CSV table of N, CA and C in Angstrom, one decimal:
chain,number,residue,atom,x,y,z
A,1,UNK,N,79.8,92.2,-1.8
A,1,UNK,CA,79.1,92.2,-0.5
A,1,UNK,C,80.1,92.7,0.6
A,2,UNK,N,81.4,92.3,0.4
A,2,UNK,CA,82.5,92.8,1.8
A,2,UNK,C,82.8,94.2,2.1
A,3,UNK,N,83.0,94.5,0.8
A,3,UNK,CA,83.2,96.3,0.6
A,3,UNK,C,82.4,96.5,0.7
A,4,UNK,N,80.4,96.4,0.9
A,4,UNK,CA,79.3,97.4,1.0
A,4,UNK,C,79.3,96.8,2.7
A,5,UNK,N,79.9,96.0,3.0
A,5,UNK,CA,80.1,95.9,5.1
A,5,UNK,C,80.8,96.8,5.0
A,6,UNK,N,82.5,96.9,4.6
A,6,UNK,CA,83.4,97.6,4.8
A,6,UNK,C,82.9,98.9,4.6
A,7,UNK,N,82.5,99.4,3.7
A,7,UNK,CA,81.9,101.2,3.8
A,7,UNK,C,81.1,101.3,4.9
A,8,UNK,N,80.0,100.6,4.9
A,8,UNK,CA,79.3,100.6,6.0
A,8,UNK,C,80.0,100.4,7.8
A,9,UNK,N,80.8,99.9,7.9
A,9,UNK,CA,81.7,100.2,9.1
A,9,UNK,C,82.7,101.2,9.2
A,10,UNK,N,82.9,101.7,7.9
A,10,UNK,CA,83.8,102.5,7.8
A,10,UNK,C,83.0,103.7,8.3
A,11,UNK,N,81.9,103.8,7.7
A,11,UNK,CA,81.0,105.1,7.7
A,11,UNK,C,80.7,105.2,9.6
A,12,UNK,N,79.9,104.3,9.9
A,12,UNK,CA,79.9,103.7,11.3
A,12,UNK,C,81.0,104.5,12.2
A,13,UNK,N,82.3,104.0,12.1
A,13,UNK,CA,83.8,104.4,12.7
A,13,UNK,C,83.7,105.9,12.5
A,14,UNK,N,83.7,106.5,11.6
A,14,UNK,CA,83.9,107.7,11.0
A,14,UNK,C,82.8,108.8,12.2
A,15,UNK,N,81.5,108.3,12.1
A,15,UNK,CA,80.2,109.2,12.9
A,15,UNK,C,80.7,108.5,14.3
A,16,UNK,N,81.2,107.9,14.8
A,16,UNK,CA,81.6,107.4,15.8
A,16,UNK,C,82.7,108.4,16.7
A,17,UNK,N,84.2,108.8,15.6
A,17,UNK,CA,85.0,109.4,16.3
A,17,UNK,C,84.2,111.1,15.8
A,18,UNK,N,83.8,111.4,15.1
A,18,UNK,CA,83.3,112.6,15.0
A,18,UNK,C,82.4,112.9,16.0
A,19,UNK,N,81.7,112.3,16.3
A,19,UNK,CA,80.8,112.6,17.5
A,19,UNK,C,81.8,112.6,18.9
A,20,UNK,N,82.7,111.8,19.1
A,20,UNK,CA,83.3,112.0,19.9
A,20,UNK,C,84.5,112.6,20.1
A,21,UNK,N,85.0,113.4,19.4
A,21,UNK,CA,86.4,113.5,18.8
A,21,UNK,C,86.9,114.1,19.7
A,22,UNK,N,86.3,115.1,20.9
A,22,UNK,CA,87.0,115.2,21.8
A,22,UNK,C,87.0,114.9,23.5
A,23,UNK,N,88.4,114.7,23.8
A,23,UNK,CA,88.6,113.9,24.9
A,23,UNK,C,88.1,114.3,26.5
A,24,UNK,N,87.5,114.0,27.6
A,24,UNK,CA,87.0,114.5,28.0
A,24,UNK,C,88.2,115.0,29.0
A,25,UNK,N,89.3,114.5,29.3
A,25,UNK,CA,90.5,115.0,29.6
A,25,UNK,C,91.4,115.8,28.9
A,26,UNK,N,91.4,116.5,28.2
A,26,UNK,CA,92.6,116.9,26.6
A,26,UNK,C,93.8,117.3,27.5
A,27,UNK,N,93.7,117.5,28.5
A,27,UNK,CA,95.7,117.9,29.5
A,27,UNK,C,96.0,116.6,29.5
A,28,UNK,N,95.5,115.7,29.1
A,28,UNK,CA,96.8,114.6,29.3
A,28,UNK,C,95.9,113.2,28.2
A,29,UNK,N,96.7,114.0,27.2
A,29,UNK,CA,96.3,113.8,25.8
A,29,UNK,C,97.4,113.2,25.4
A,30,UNK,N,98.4,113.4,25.8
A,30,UNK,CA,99.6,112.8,25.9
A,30,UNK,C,100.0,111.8,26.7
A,31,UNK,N,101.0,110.9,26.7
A,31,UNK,CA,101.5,109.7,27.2
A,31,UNK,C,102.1,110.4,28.3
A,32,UNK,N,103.0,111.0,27.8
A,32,UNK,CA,103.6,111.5,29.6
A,32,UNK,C,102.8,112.4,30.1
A,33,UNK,N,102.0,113.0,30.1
A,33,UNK,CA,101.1,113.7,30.8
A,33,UNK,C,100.2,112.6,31.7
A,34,UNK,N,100.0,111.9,30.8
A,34,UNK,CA,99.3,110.6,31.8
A,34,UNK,C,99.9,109.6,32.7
A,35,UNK,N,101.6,109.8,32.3
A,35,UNK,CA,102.0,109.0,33.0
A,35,UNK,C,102.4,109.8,34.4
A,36,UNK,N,102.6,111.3,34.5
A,36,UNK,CA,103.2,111.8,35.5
A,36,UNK,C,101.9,111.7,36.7
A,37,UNK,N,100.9,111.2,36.2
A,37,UNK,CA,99.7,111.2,37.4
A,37,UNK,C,99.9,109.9,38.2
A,38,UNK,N,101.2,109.1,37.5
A,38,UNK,CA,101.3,107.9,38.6
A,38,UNK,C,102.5,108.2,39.6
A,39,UNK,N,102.9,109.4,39.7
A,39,UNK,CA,103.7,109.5,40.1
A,39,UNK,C,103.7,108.5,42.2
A,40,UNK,N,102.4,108.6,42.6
A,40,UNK,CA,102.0,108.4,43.6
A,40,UNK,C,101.2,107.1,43.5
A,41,UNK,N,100.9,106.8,42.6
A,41,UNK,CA,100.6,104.6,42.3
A,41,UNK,C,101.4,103.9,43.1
A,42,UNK,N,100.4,103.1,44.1
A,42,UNK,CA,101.2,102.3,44.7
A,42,UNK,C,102.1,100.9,43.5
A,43,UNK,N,103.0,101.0,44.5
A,43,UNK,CA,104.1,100.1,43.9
A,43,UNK,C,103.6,98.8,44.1
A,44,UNK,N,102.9,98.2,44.9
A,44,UNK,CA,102.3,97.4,44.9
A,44,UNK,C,101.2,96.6,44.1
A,45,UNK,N,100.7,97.9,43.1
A,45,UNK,CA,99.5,97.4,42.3
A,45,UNK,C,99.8,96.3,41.3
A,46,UNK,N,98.8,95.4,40.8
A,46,UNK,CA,98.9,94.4,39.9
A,46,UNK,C,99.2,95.1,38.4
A,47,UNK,N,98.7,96.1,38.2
A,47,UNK,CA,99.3,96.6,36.4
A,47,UNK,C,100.6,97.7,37.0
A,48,UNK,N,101.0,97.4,35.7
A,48,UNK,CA,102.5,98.8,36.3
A,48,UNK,C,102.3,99.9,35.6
A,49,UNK,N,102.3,101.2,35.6
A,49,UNK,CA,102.1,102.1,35.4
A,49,UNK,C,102.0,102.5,33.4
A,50,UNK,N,103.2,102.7,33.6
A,50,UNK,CA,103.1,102.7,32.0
A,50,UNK,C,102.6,102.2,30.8
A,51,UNK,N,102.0,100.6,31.5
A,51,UNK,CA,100.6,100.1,30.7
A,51,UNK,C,99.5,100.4,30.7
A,52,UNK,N,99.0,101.5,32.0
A,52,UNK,CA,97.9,102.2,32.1
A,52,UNK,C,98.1,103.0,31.9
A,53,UNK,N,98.9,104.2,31.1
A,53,UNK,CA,99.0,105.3,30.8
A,53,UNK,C,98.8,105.1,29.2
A,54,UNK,N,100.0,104.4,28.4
A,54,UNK,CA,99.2,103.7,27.1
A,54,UNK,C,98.1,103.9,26.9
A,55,UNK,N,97.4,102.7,27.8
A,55,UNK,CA,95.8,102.6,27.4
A,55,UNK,C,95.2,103.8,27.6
A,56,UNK,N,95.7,104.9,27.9
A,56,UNK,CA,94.5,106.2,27.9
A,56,UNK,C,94.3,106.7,29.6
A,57,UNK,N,95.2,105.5,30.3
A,57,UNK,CA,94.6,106.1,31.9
A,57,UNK,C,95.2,106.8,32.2
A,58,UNK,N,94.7,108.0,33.3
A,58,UNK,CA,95.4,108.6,34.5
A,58,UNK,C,95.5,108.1,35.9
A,59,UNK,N,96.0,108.0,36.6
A,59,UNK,CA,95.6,108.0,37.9
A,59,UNK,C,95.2,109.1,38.7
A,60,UNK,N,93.7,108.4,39.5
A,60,UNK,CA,93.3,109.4,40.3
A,60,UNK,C,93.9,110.0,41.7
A,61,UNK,N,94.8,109.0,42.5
A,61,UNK,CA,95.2,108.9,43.9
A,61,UNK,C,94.3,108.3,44.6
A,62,UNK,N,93.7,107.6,44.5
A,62,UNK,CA,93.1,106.4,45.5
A,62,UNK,C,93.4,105.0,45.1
A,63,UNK,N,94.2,104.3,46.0
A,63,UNK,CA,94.5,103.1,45.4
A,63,UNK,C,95.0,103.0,44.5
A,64,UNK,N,93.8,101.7,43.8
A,64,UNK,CA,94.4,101.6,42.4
A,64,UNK,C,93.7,102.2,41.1
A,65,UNK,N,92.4,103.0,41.2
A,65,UNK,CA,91.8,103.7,40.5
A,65,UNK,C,92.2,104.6,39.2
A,66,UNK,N,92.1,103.8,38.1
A,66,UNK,CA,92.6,104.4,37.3
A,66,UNK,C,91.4,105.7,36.5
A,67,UNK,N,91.6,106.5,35.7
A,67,UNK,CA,90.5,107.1,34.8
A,67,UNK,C,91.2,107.3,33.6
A,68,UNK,N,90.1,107.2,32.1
A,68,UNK,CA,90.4,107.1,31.0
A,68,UNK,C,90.3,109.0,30.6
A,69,UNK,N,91.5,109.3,30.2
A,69,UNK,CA,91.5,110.6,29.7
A,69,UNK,C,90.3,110.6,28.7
A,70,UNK,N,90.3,110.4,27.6
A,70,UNK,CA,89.5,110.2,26.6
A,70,UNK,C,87.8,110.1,26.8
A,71,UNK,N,87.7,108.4,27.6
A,71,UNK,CA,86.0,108.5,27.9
A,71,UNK,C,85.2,109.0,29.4
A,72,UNK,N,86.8,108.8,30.1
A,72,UNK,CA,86.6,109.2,31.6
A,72,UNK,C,85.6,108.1,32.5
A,73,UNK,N,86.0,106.8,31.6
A,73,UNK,CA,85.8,105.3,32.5
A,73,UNK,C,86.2,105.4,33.7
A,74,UNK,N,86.1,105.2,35.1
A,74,UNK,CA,86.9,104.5,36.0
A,74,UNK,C,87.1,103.3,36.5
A,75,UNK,N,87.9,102.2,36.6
A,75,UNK,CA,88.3,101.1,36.6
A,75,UNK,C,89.1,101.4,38.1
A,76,UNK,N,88.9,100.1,39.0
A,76,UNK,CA,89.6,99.5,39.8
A,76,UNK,C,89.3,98.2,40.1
A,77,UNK,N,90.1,98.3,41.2
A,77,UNK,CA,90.5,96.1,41.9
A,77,UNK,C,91.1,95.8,40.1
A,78,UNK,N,92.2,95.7,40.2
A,78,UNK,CA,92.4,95.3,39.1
A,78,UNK,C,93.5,94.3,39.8
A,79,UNK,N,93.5,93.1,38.8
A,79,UNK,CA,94.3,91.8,39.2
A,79,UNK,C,95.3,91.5,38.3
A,80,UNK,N,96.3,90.7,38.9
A,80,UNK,CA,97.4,90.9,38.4
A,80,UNK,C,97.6,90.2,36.6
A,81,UNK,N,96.4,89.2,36.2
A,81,UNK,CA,95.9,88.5,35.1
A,81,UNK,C,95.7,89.3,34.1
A,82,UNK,N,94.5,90.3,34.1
A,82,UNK,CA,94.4,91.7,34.0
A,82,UNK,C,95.2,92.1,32.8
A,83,UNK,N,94.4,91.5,30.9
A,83,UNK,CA,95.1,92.9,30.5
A,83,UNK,C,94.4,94.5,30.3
A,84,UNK,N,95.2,95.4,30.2
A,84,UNK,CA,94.2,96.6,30.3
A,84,UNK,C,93.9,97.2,29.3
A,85,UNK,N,94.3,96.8,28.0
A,85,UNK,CA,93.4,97.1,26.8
A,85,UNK,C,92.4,96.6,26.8
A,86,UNK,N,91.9,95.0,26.8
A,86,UNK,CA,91.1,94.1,27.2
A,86,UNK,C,89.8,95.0,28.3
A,87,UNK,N,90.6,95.3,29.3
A,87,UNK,CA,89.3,96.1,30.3
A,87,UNK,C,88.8,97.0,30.2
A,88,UNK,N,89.9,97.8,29.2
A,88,UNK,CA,89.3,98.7,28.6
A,88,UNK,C,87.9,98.8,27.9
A,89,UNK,N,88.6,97.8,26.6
A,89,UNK,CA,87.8,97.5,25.8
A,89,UNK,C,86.1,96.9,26.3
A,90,UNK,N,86.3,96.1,27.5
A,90,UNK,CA,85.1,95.6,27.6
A,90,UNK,C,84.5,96.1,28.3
A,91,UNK,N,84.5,97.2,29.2
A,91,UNK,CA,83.6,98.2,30.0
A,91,UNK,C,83.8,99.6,29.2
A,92,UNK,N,84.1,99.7,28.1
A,92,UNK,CA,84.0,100.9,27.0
A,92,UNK,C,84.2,100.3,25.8
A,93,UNK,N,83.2,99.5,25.2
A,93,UNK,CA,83.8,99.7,23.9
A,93,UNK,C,83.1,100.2,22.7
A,94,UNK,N,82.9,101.8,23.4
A,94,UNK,CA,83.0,102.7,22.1
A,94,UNK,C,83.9,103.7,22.6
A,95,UNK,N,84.4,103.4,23.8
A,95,UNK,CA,85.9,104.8,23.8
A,95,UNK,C,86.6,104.8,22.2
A,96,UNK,N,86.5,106.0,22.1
A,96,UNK,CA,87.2,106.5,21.1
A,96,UNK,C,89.1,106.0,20.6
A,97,UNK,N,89.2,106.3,22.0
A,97,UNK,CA,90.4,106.2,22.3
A,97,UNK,C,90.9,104.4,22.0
A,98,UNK,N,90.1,103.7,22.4
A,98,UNK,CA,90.2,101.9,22.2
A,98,UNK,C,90.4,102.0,21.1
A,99,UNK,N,89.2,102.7,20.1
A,99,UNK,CA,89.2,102.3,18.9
A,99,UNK,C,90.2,102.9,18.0
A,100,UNK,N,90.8,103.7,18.5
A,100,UNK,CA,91.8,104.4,17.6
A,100,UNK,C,93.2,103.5,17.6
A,101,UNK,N,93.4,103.5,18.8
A,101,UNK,CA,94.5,102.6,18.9
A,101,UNK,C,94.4,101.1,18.8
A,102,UNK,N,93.3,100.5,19.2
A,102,UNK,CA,93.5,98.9,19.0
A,102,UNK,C,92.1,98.1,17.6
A,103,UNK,N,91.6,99.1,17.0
A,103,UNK,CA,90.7,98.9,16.2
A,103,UNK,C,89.0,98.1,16.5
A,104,UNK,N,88.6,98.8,15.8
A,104,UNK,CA,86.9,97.8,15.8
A,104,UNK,C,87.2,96.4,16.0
A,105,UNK,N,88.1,95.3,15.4
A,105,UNK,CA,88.1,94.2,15.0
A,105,UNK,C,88.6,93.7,16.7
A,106,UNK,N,89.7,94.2,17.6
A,106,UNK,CA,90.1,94.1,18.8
A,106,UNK,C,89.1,94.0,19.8
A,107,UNK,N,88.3,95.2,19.9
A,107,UNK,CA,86.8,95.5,20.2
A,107,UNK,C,86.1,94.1,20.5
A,108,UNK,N,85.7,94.0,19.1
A,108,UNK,CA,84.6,92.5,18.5
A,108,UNK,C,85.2,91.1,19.5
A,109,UNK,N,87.3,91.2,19.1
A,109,UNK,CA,87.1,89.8,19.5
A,109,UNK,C,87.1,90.1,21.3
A,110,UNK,N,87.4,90.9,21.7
A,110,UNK,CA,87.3,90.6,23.2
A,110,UNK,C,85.8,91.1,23.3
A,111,UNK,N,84.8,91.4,23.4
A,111,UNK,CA,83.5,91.2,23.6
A,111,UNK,C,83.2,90.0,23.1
A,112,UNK,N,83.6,89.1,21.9
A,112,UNK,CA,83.1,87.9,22.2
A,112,UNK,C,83.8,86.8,23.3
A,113,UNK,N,85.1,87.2,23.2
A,113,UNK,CA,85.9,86.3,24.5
A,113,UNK,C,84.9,86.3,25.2
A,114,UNK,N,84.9,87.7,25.9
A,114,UNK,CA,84.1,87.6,27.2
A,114,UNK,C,82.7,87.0,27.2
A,115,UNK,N,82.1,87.2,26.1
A,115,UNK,CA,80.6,86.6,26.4
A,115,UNK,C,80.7,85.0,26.2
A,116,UNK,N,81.8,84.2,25.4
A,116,UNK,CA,81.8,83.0,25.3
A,116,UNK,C,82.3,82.7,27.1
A,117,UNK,N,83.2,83.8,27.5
A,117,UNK,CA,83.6,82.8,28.9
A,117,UNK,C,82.4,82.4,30.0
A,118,UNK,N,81.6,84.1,29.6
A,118,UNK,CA,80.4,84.1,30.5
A,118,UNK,C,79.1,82.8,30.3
A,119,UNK,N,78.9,82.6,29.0
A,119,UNK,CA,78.0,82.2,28.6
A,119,UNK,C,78.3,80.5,29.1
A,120,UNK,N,79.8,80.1,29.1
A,120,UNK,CA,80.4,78.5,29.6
A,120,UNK,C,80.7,78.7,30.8
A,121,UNK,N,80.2,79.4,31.8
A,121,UNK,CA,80.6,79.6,33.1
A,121,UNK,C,80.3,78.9,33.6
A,122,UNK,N,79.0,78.3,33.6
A,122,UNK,CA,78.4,77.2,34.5
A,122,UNK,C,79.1,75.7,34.0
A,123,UNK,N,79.8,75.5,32.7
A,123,UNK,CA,80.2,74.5,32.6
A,123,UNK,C,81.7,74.4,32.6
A,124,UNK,N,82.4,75.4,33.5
A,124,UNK,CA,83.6,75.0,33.8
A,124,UNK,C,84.1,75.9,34.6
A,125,UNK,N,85.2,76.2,35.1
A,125,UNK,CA,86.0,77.1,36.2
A,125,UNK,C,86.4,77.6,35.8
A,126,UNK,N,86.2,78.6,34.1
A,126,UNK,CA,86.8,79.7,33.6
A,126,UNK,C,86.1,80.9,34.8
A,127,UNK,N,86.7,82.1,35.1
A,127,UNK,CA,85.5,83.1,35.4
A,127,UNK,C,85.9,84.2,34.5
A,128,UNK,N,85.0,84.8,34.9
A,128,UNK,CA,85.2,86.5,33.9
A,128,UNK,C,85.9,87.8,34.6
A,129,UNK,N,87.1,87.5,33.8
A,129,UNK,CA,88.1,88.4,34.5
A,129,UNK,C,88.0,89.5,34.5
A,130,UNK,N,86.9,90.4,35.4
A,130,UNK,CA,87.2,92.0,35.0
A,130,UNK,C,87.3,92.6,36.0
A,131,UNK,N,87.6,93.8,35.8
A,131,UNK,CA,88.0,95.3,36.5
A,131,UNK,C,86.5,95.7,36.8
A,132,UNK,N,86.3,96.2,38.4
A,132,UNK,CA,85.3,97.1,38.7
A,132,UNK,C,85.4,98.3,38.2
A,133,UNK,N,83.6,98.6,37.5
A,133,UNK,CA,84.0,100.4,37.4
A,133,UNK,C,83.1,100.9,38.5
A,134,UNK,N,83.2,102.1,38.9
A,134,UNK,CA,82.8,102.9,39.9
A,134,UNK,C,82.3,103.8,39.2
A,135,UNK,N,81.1,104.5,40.0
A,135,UNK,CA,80.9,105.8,40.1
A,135,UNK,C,81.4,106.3,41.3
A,136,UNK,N,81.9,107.7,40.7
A,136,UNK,CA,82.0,108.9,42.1
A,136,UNK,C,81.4,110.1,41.8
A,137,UNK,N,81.0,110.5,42.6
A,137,UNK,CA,80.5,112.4,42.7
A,137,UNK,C,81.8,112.8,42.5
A,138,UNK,N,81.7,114.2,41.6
A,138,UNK,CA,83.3,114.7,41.3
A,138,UNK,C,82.7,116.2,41.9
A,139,UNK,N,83.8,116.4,42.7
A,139,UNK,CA,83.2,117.4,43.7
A,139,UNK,C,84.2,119.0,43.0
A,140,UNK,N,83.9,120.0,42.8
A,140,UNK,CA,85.1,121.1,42.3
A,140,UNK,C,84.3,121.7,41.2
């Protein structure tokens, strides 16, 4: 029965990156390509650059606004608690990009984190730690 889940996720995974397989950014498909867009990140932000470039971000130049090369998420107010695979994962998790690097199973446990924190919220002073995402008009 585990191996007919396992193909069956496998197959899943597989129609998953195929459908998506390309990035909606491909110039900065690379790490340092993503990282040279912080060139202008304030120094002051709660994540430090190089952990948002990892995870797939660019910076846009506002603040602290980051965008995912790959699904072209945008995330900000990010707090200094804040991990960014984690926010990734839970305001995208079928970016391609999550899943390549931190897998389906990463995915699963932080979507249930989060829904156990939400779901005990009223019975304790945990809150739900996340990143705003934004829309914007992309003007060009």
């Amino acid at each position: 029965m585990e191996l007919l889940k396992c193909s069956t996720d496998c197959r899943s995974l597989v129609r998953l990156v195929h459908e998506n397989s390309d990035p909606e950014y491909p110039q900065y498909s690379s790490f340092l390509s993503r990282l040279k867009t912080f060139d202008s990140y304030p120094t002051r932000s709660h994540q430090d650059k190089y952990s948002l470039a990892e995870c797939g971000f660019t910076y846009t130049g506002a603040g602290d606004l980051v965008q995912c090369h790959y699904c072209g998420i945008l995330l900000v107010n990010w707090e200094e608690n804040y991990e960014v695979w984690q926010q990734h994962a839970v305001h995208n998790p079928k970016c391609v990009y999550v899943l390549l690097y931190k897998g389906a199973q990463f995915i699963t446990n932080v979507q249930n984190e989060f829904n156990d924190i939400r779901n005990n919220r009223g019975n304790s002073n945990d809150q739900v730690h996340r990143c705003k995402t934004e829309s914007y008009d992309v003007v060009g």
